[in-house]
Short mmCIF file of C-alpha atoms and ligand atoms in Angstrom, two decimals:
data_model
loop_
_atom_site.label_atom_id
_atom_site.label_comp_id
_atom_site.label_asym_id
_atom_site.label_seq_id
_atom_site.Cartn_x
_atom_site.Cartn_y
_atom_site.Cartn_z
CA MET A 1 -11.11 -25.54 3.10
CA THR A 2 -9.92 -22.29 2.65
CA PHE A 3 -6.08 -22.62 0.95
CA ILE A 4 -4.68 -19.54 1.07
CA LYS A 5 -6.23 -17.13 4.46
CA TRP A 6 -6.48 -13.69 4.41
CA ASP A 7 -3.54 -11.73 6.07
CA SER A 8 -3.43 -8.44 7.14
CA ALA A 9 0.29 -8.67 6.05
CA PHE A 10 -1.51 -8.38 2.12
CA GLU A 11 -2.77 -5.47 3.78
CA THR A 12 -1.59 -2.36 1.84
CA GLY A 13 -3.56 0.67 2.63
CA ILE A 14 -3.90 1.13 -1.41
CA THR A 15 -7.28 1.18 -1.95
CA SER A 16 -7.30 -0.67 -5.48
CA VAL A 17 -3.99 -3.10 -4.89
CA ASP A 18 -5.78 -4.18 -2.75
CA HIS A 19 -8.97 -4.71 -3.25
CA GLU A 20 -6.87 -6.76 -6.26
CA HIS A 21 -5.12 -8.89 -3.70
CA ARG A 22 -7.77 -10.05 -2.64
CA GLU A 23 -8.74 -11.06 -6.08
CA LEU A 24 -5.76 -12.61 -6.28
CA VAL A 25 -6.27 -14.86 -3.06
CA GLU A 26 -10.24 -16.16 -3.94
CA LEU A 27 -8.44 -16.45 -7.23
CA ILE A 28 -5.74 -18.86 -6.06
CA ASN A 29 -8.73 -21.23 -3.39
CA THR A 30 -10.62 -21.38 -5.89
CA LEU A 31 -7.42 -22.77 -8.54
CA HIS A 32 -6.95 -25.07 -5.55
CA GLY A 33 -11.07 -26.35 -5.02
CA LYS A 34 -11.07 -26.90 -8.62
CA LEU A 35 -7.16 -29.01 -8.23
CA VAL A 36 -9.72 -30.71 -5.18
CA ASP A 37 -12.52 -31.39 -7.04
CA ASP A 38 -10.55 -33.73 -9.60
CA ALA A 39 -12.38 -31.16 -12.29
CA PRO A 40 -11.34 -31.61 -16.12
CA VAL A 41 -7.71 -30.56 -17.52
CA GLU A 42 -9.68 -28.05 -19.79
CA VAL A 43 -11.01 -26.94 -16.73
CA ILE A 44 -7.77 -26.25 -14.56
CA SER A 45 -6.01 -25.62 -17.80
CA LYS A 46 -8.72 -22.57 -19.29
CA PHE A 47 -8.65 -21.29 -15.11
CA LEU A 48 -4.59 -21.44 -14.78
CA GLY A 49 -5.13 -19.31 -18.13
CA GLU A 50 -7.87 -16.40 -16.66
CA VAL A 51 -5.36 -16.91 -13.23
CA PHE A 52 -2.40 -15.46 -15.12
CA VAL A 53 -4.56 -12.77 -16.83
CA ALA A 54 -5.64 -11.64 -13.25
CA ILE A 55 -1.50 -11.42 -12.51
CA SER A 56 -0.50 -9.62 -15.13
CA ALA A 57 -3.45 -6.53 -15.02
CA HIS A 58 -2.57 -7.02 -10.90
CA PHE A 59 1.63 -6.87 -11.80
CA ALA A 60 1.20 -3.77 -14.20
CA LEU A 61 -0.95 -1.67 -11.88
CA GLU A 62 1.43 -2.17 -9.61
CA GLU A 63 4.44 -1.20 -11.85
CA THR A 64 2.55 1.51 -12.27
CA VAL A 65 2.21 2.65 -8.74
CA MET A 66 5.62 2.04 -8.70
CA ARG A 67 6.25 4.88 -11.33
CA LYS A 68 4.64 7.12 -10.07
CA TYR A 69 5.76 6.90 -6.96
CA ASP A 70 9.44 6.91 -8.55
CA TYR A 71 10.17 3.57 -6.33
CA ASP A 72 13.74 2.96 -5.85
CA GLN A 73 13.81 -0.91 -6.11
CA TYR A 74 11.08 -0.74 -9.30
CA ILE A 75 13.99 -3.12 -10.98
CA ASP A 76 14.45 -5.68 -8.89
CA HIS A 77 10.72 -5.28 -8.16
CA LYS A 78 9.80 -5.85 -11.98
CA ASN A 79 12.28 -7.76 -12.14
CA HIS A 80 10.55 -10.70 -9.84
CA HIS A 81 7.04 -10.33 -11.63
CA GLU A 82 8.41 -11.01 -14.54
CA LYS A 83 10.21 -14.04 -12.07
CA LEU A 84 6.84 -14.72 -11.55
CA LEU A 85 5.08 -15.16 -14.78
CA ASP A 86 7.18 -16.78 -16.34
CA ASP A 87 7.05 -19.73 -13.29
CA VAL A 88 2.94 -19.63 -14.27
CA ARG A 89 3.98 -20.26 -17.29
CA ASP A 90 6.00 -23.08 -16.48
CA ILE A 91 3.05 -24.46 -14.11
CA MET A 92 0.71 -24.23 -17.16
CA ASP A 93 3.59 -25.93 -19.53
CA ALA A 94 4.56 -28.57 -16.76
CA PHE A 95 0.59 -28.97 -16.34
CA GLU A 96 -0.74 -29.34 -19.41
CA ALA A 97 2.73 -31.74 -20.54
CA GLY A 98 0.77 -34.05 -17.64
CA LYS A 99 2.96 -32.83 -15.08
CA TYR A 100 0.86 -33.29 -11.99
CA ALA A 101 -2.26 -35.21 -13.41
CA THR A 102 -1.42 -37.06 -10.26
CA TYR A 103 -0.50 -35.48 -7.66
CA ASN A 104 -2.42 -31.95 -8.11
CA GLU A 105 -0.64 -30.59 -4.37
CA ALA A 106 2.56 -29.82 -5.75
CA LEU A 107 0.71 -27.71 -8.10
CA SER A 108 -1.28 -25.91 -5.50
CA GLN A 109 1.85 -25.88 -3.48
CA ALA A 110 3.74 -24.46 -5.76
CA ILE A 111 1.78 -21.37 -6.91
CA HIS A 112 1.43 -20.84 -3.18
CA ASP A 113 4.76 -19.93 -2.09
CA TRP A 114 5.69 -17.90 -5.08
CA PHE A 115 2.27 -15.77 -4.19
CA VAL A 116 2.40 -15.89 -0.67
CA ASP A 117 6.26 -15.38 -0.54
CA HIS A 118 5.82 -11.65 -2.99
CA PHE A 119 2.87 -10.56 -1.14
CA ARG A 120 5.26 -10.78 2.42
CA THR A 121 8.64 -9.50 1.00
CA ARG A 122 8.64 -7.06 -2.03
CA ASP A 123 5.24 -6.05 -1.83
CA ALA A 124 5.62 -5.61 2.12
CA ARG A 125 8.17 -3.29 1.57
CA LEU A 126 7.22 -1.41 -1.58
CA TYR A 127 4.34 -0.11 0.29
CA ARG A 128 5.94 0.08 3.90
CA LYS A 129 8.25 2.22 1.77
CA LEU A 130 5.55 4.06 -0.02
CA GLY A 131 4.37 5.15 3.12
CA VAL A 132 0.79 4.70 2.31
FE1 LIG B 201 4.85 -6.93 -6.71
#
């Protein structure tokens, strides 16, 4: 079953950003599938690393867009990106420390919540404001 269903609220109107948003949703769905299938810890850890890299690259793209348009909430949005990346690092550390070994649903939920919330709040405002 698809973990995060694509929602039109995730669309921004900027082709490169939308493409990456779709890729991130796919990555998170794949991660969830691996957790559900009870993949080995090393596999999950490696995949979390890939998710982290993809998210970092996506945030960098979004921050470039914000600077280009002189976005009024650039600092707040960038700070939130940094918090999200810290959260993913914490999740990765907790996973590697065995915290999620017997309750993977909590890991999926943690990732789902921060990701979807960010899309629906800060990203939605950003692209509404840009009017693209
Ligand atoms: Fe964002």
